[in-house]
Short mmCIF file of C-alpha atoms in Angstrom, two decimals:
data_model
loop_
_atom_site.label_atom_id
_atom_site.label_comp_id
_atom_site.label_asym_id
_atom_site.label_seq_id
_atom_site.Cartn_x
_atom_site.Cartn_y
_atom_site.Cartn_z
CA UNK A 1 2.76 51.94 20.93
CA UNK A 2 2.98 51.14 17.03
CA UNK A 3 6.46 50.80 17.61
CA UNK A 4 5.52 47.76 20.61
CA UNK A 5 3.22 45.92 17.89
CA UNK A 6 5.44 45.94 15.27
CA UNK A 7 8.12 44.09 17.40
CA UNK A 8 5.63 41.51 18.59
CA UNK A 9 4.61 40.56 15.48
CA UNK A 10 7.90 40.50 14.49
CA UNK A 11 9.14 38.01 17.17
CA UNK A 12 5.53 36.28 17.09
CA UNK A 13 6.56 35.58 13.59
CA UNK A 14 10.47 34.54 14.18
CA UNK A 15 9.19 32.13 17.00
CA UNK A 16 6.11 30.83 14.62
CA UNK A 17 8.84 30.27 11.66
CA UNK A 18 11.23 28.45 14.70
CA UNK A 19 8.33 26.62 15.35
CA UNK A 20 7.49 25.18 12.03
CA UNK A 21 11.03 24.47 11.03
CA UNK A 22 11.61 22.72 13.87
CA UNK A 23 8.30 20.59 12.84
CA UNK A 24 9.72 19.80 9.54
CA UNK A 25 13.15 19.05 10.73
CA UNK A 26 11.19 16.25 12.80
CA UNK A 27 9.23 15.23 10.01
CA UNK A 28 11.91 14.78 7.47
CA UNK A 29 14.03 12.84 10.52
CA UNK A 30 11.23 10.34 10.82
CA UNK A 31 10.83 10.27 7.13
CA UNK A 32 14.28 9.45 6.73
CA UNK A 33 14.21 6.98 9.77
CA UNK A 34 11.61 5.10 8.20
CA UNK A 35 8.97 5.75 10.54
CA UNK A 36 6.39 7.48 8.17
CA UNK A 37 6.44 4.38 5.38
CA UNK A 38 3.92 5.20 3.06
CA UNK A 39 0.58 1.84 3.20
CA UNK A 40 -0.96 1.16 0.48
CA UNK A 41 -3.53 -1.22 0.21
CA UNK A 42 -4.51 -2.15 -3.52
CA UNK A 43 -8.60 -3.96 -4.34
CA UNK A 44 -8.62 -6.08 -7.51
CA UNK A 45 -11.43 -7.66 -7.99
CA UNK A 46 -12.24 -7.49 -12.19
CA UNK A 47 -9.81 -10.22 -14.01
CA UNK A 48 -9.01 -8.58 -16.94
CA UNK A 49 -7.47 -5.60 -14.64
CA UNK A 50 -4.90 -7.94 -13.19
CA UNK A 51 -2.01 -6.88 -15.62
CA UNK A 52 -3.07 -3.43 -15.19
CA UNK A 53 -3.01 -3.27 -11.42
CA UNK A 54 0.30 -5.61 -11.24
CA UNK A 55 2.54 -2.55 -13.23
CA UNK A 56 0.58 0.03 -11.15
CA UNK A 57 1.97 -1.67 -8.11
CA UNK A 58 5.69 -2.31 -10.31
CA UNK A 59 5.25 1.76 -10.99
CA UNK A 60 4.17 2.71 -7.20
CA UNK A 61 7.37 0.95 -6.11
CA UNK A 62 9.97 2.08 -8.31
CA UNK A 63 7.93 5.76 -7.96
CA UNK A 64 8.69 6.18 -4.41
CA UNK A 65 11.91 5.10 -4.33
CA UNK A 66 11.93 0.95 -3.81
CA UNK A 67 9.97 -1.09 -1.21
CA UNK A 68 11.93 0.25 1.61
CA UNK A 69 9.69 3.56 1.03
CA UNK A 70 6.51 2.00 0.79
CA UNK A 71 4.26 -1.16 2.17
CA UNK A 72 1.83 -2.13 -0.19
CA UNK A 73 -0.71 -5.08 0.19
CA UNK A 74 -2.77 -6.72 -2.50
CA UNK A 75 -6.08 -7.47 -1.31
CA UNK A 76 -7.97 -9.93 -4.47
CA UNK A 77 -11.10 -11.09 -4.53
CA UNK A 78 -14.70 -12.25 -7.05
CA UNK A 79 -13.10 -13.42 -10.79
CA UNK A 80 -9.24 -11.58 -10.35
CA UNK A 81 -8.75 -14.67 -8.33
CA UNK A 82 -8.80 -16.91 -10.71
CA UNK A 83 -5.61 -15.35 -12.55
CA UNK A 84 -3.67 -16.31 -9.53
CA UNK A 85 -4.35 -19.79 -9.57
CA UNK A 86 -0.72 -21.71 -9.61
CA UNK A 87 -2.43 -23.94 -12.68
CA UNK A 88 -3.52 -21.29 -14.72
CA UNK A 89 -1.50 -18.46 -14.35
CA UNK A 90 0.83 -17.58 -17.34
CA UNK A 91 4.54 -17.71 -16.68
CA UNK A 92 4.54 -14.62 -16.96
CA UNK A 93 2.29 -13.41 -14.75
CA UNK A 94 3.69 -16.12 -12.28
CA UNK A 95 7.20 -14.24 -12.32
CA UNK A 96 5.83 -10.49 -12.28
CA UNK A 97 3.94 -12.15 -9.02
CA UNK A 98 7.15 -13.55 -7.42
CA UNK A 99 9.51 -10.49 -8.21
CA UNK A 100 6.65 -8.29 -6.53
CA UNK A 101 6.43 -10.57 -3.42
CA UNK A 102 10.17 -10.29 -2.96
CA UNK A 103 9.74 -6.47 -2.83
CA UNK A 104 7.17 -6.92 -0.49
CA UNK A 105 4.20 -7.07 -1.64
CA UNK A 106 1.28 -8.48 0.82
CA UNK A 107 -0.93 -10.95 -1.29
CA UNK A 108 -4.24 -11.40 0.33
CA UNK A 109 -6.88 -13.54 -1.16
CA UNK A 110 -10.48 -13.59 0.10
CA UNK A 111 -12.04 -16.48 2.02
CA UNK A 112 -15.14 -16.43 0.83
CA UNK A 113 -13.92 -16.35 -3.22
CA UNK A 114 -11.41 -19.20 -2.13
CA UNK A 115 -14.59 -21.00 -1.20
CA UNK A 116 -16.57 -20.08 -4.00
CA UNK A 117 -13.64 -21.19 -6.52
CA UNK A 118 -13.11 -24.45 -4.52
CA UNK A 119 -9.62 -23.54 -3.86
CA UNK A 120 -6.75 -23.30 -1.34
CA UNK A 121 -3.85 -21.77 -0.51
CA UNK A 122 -2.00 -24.83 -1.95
CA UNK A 123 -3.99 -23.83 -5.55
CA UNK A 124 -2.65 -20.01 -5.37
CA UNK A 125 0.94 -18.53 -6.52
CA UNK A 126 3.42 -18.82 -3.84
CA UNK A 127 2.97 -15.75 -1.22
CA UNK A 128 -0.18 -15.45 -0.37
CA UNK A 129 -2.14 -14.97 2.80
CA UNK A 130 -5.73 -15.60 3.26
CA UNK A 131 -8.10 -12.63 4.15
CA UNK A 132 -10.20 -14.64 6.83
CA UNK A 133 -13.07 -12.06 7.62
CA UNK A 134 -13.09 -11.40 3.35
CA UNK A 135 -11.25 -9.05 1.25
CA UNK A 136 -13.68 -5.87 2.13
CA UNK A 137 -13.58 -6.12 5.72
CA UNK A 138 -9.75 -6.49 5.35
CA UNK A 139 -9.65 -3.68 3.49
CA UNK A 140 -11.92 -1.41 5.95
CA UNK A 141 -9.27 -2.63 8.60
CA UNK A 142 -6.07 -1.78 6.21
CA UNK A 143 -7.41 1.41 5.90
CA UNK A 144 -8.34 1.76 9.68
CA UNK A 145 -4.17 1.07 10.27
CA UNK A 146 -3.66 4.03 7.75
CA UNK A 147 -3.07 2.68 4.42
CA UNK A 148 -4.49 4.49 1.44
CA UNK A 149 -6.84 2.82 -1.00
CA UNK A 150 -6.78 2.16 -4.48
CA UNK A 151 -8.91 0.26 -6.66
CA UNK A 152 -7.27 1.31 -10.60
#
């Protein structure tokens, strides 16, 4: 009898190990298919975080490997706004935008700060989308799709 529950754990074990390997082999196939893309969804709102935020999105690029690894979207909103503004943003700031953009980065601005700063898409750095429902509910939705969220 011990003899009969020692081999069924052993084979319960062999087929649970089978089982789990054969999990991960799926998993890192996906992974490497592109299917599992990490989403990130970023929420700048304070202006004097904008540098800050822009190299934490430069660092969560290069971190996981390029933008082919990763979508990230840029959801902006209250004073941050205002550093985004094609008229008053450095040219610095103006390039870091565009190099990001070409990586992929989503650049949301919110409808009802747009309105509040008297400003259109026309007013903003080149890339950017307007959150129509306002930057919060797009980033409840975001997050409903499955990216993460980070406010640095």
């Amino acid at each position: 009898m011990q003899r009969r529950n020692i081999l069924w754990t052993m084979f319960s074990s062999i087929g649970a190990a089978a089982v789990l390997a054969g999990t991960a082999s799926r998993a890192n196939a996906a992974n490497a298919a592109g299917v599992d893309k990490a989403k990130v969804a970023y929420h700048l709102s304070e202006l004097d975080k904008t540098g800050f935020v822009l190299g934490n999105i430069q660092n969560h690029f290069d971190g996981m490997g390029g933008p082919d690894q990763v979508k990230i979207n840029l959801v902006i909103h209250g004073a941050a706004l205002k550093a985004f503004h094609s008229a008053q943003a450095s040219p610095e700031l103006s390039a870091h935008v565009a190099e990001l953009a070409k990586m992929g980065l989503g650049l949301s601005a919110c409808v009802n700060t747009m309105k509040a700063q008297n400003v259109s898409l026309k007013d903003l750095l080149p890339g950017f989308s307007v959150a129509d429902k306002g930057a919060v509910v797009l980033l409840a939705d975001l997050q409903s799709q499955g990216y993460a969220y980070l406010r640095p």
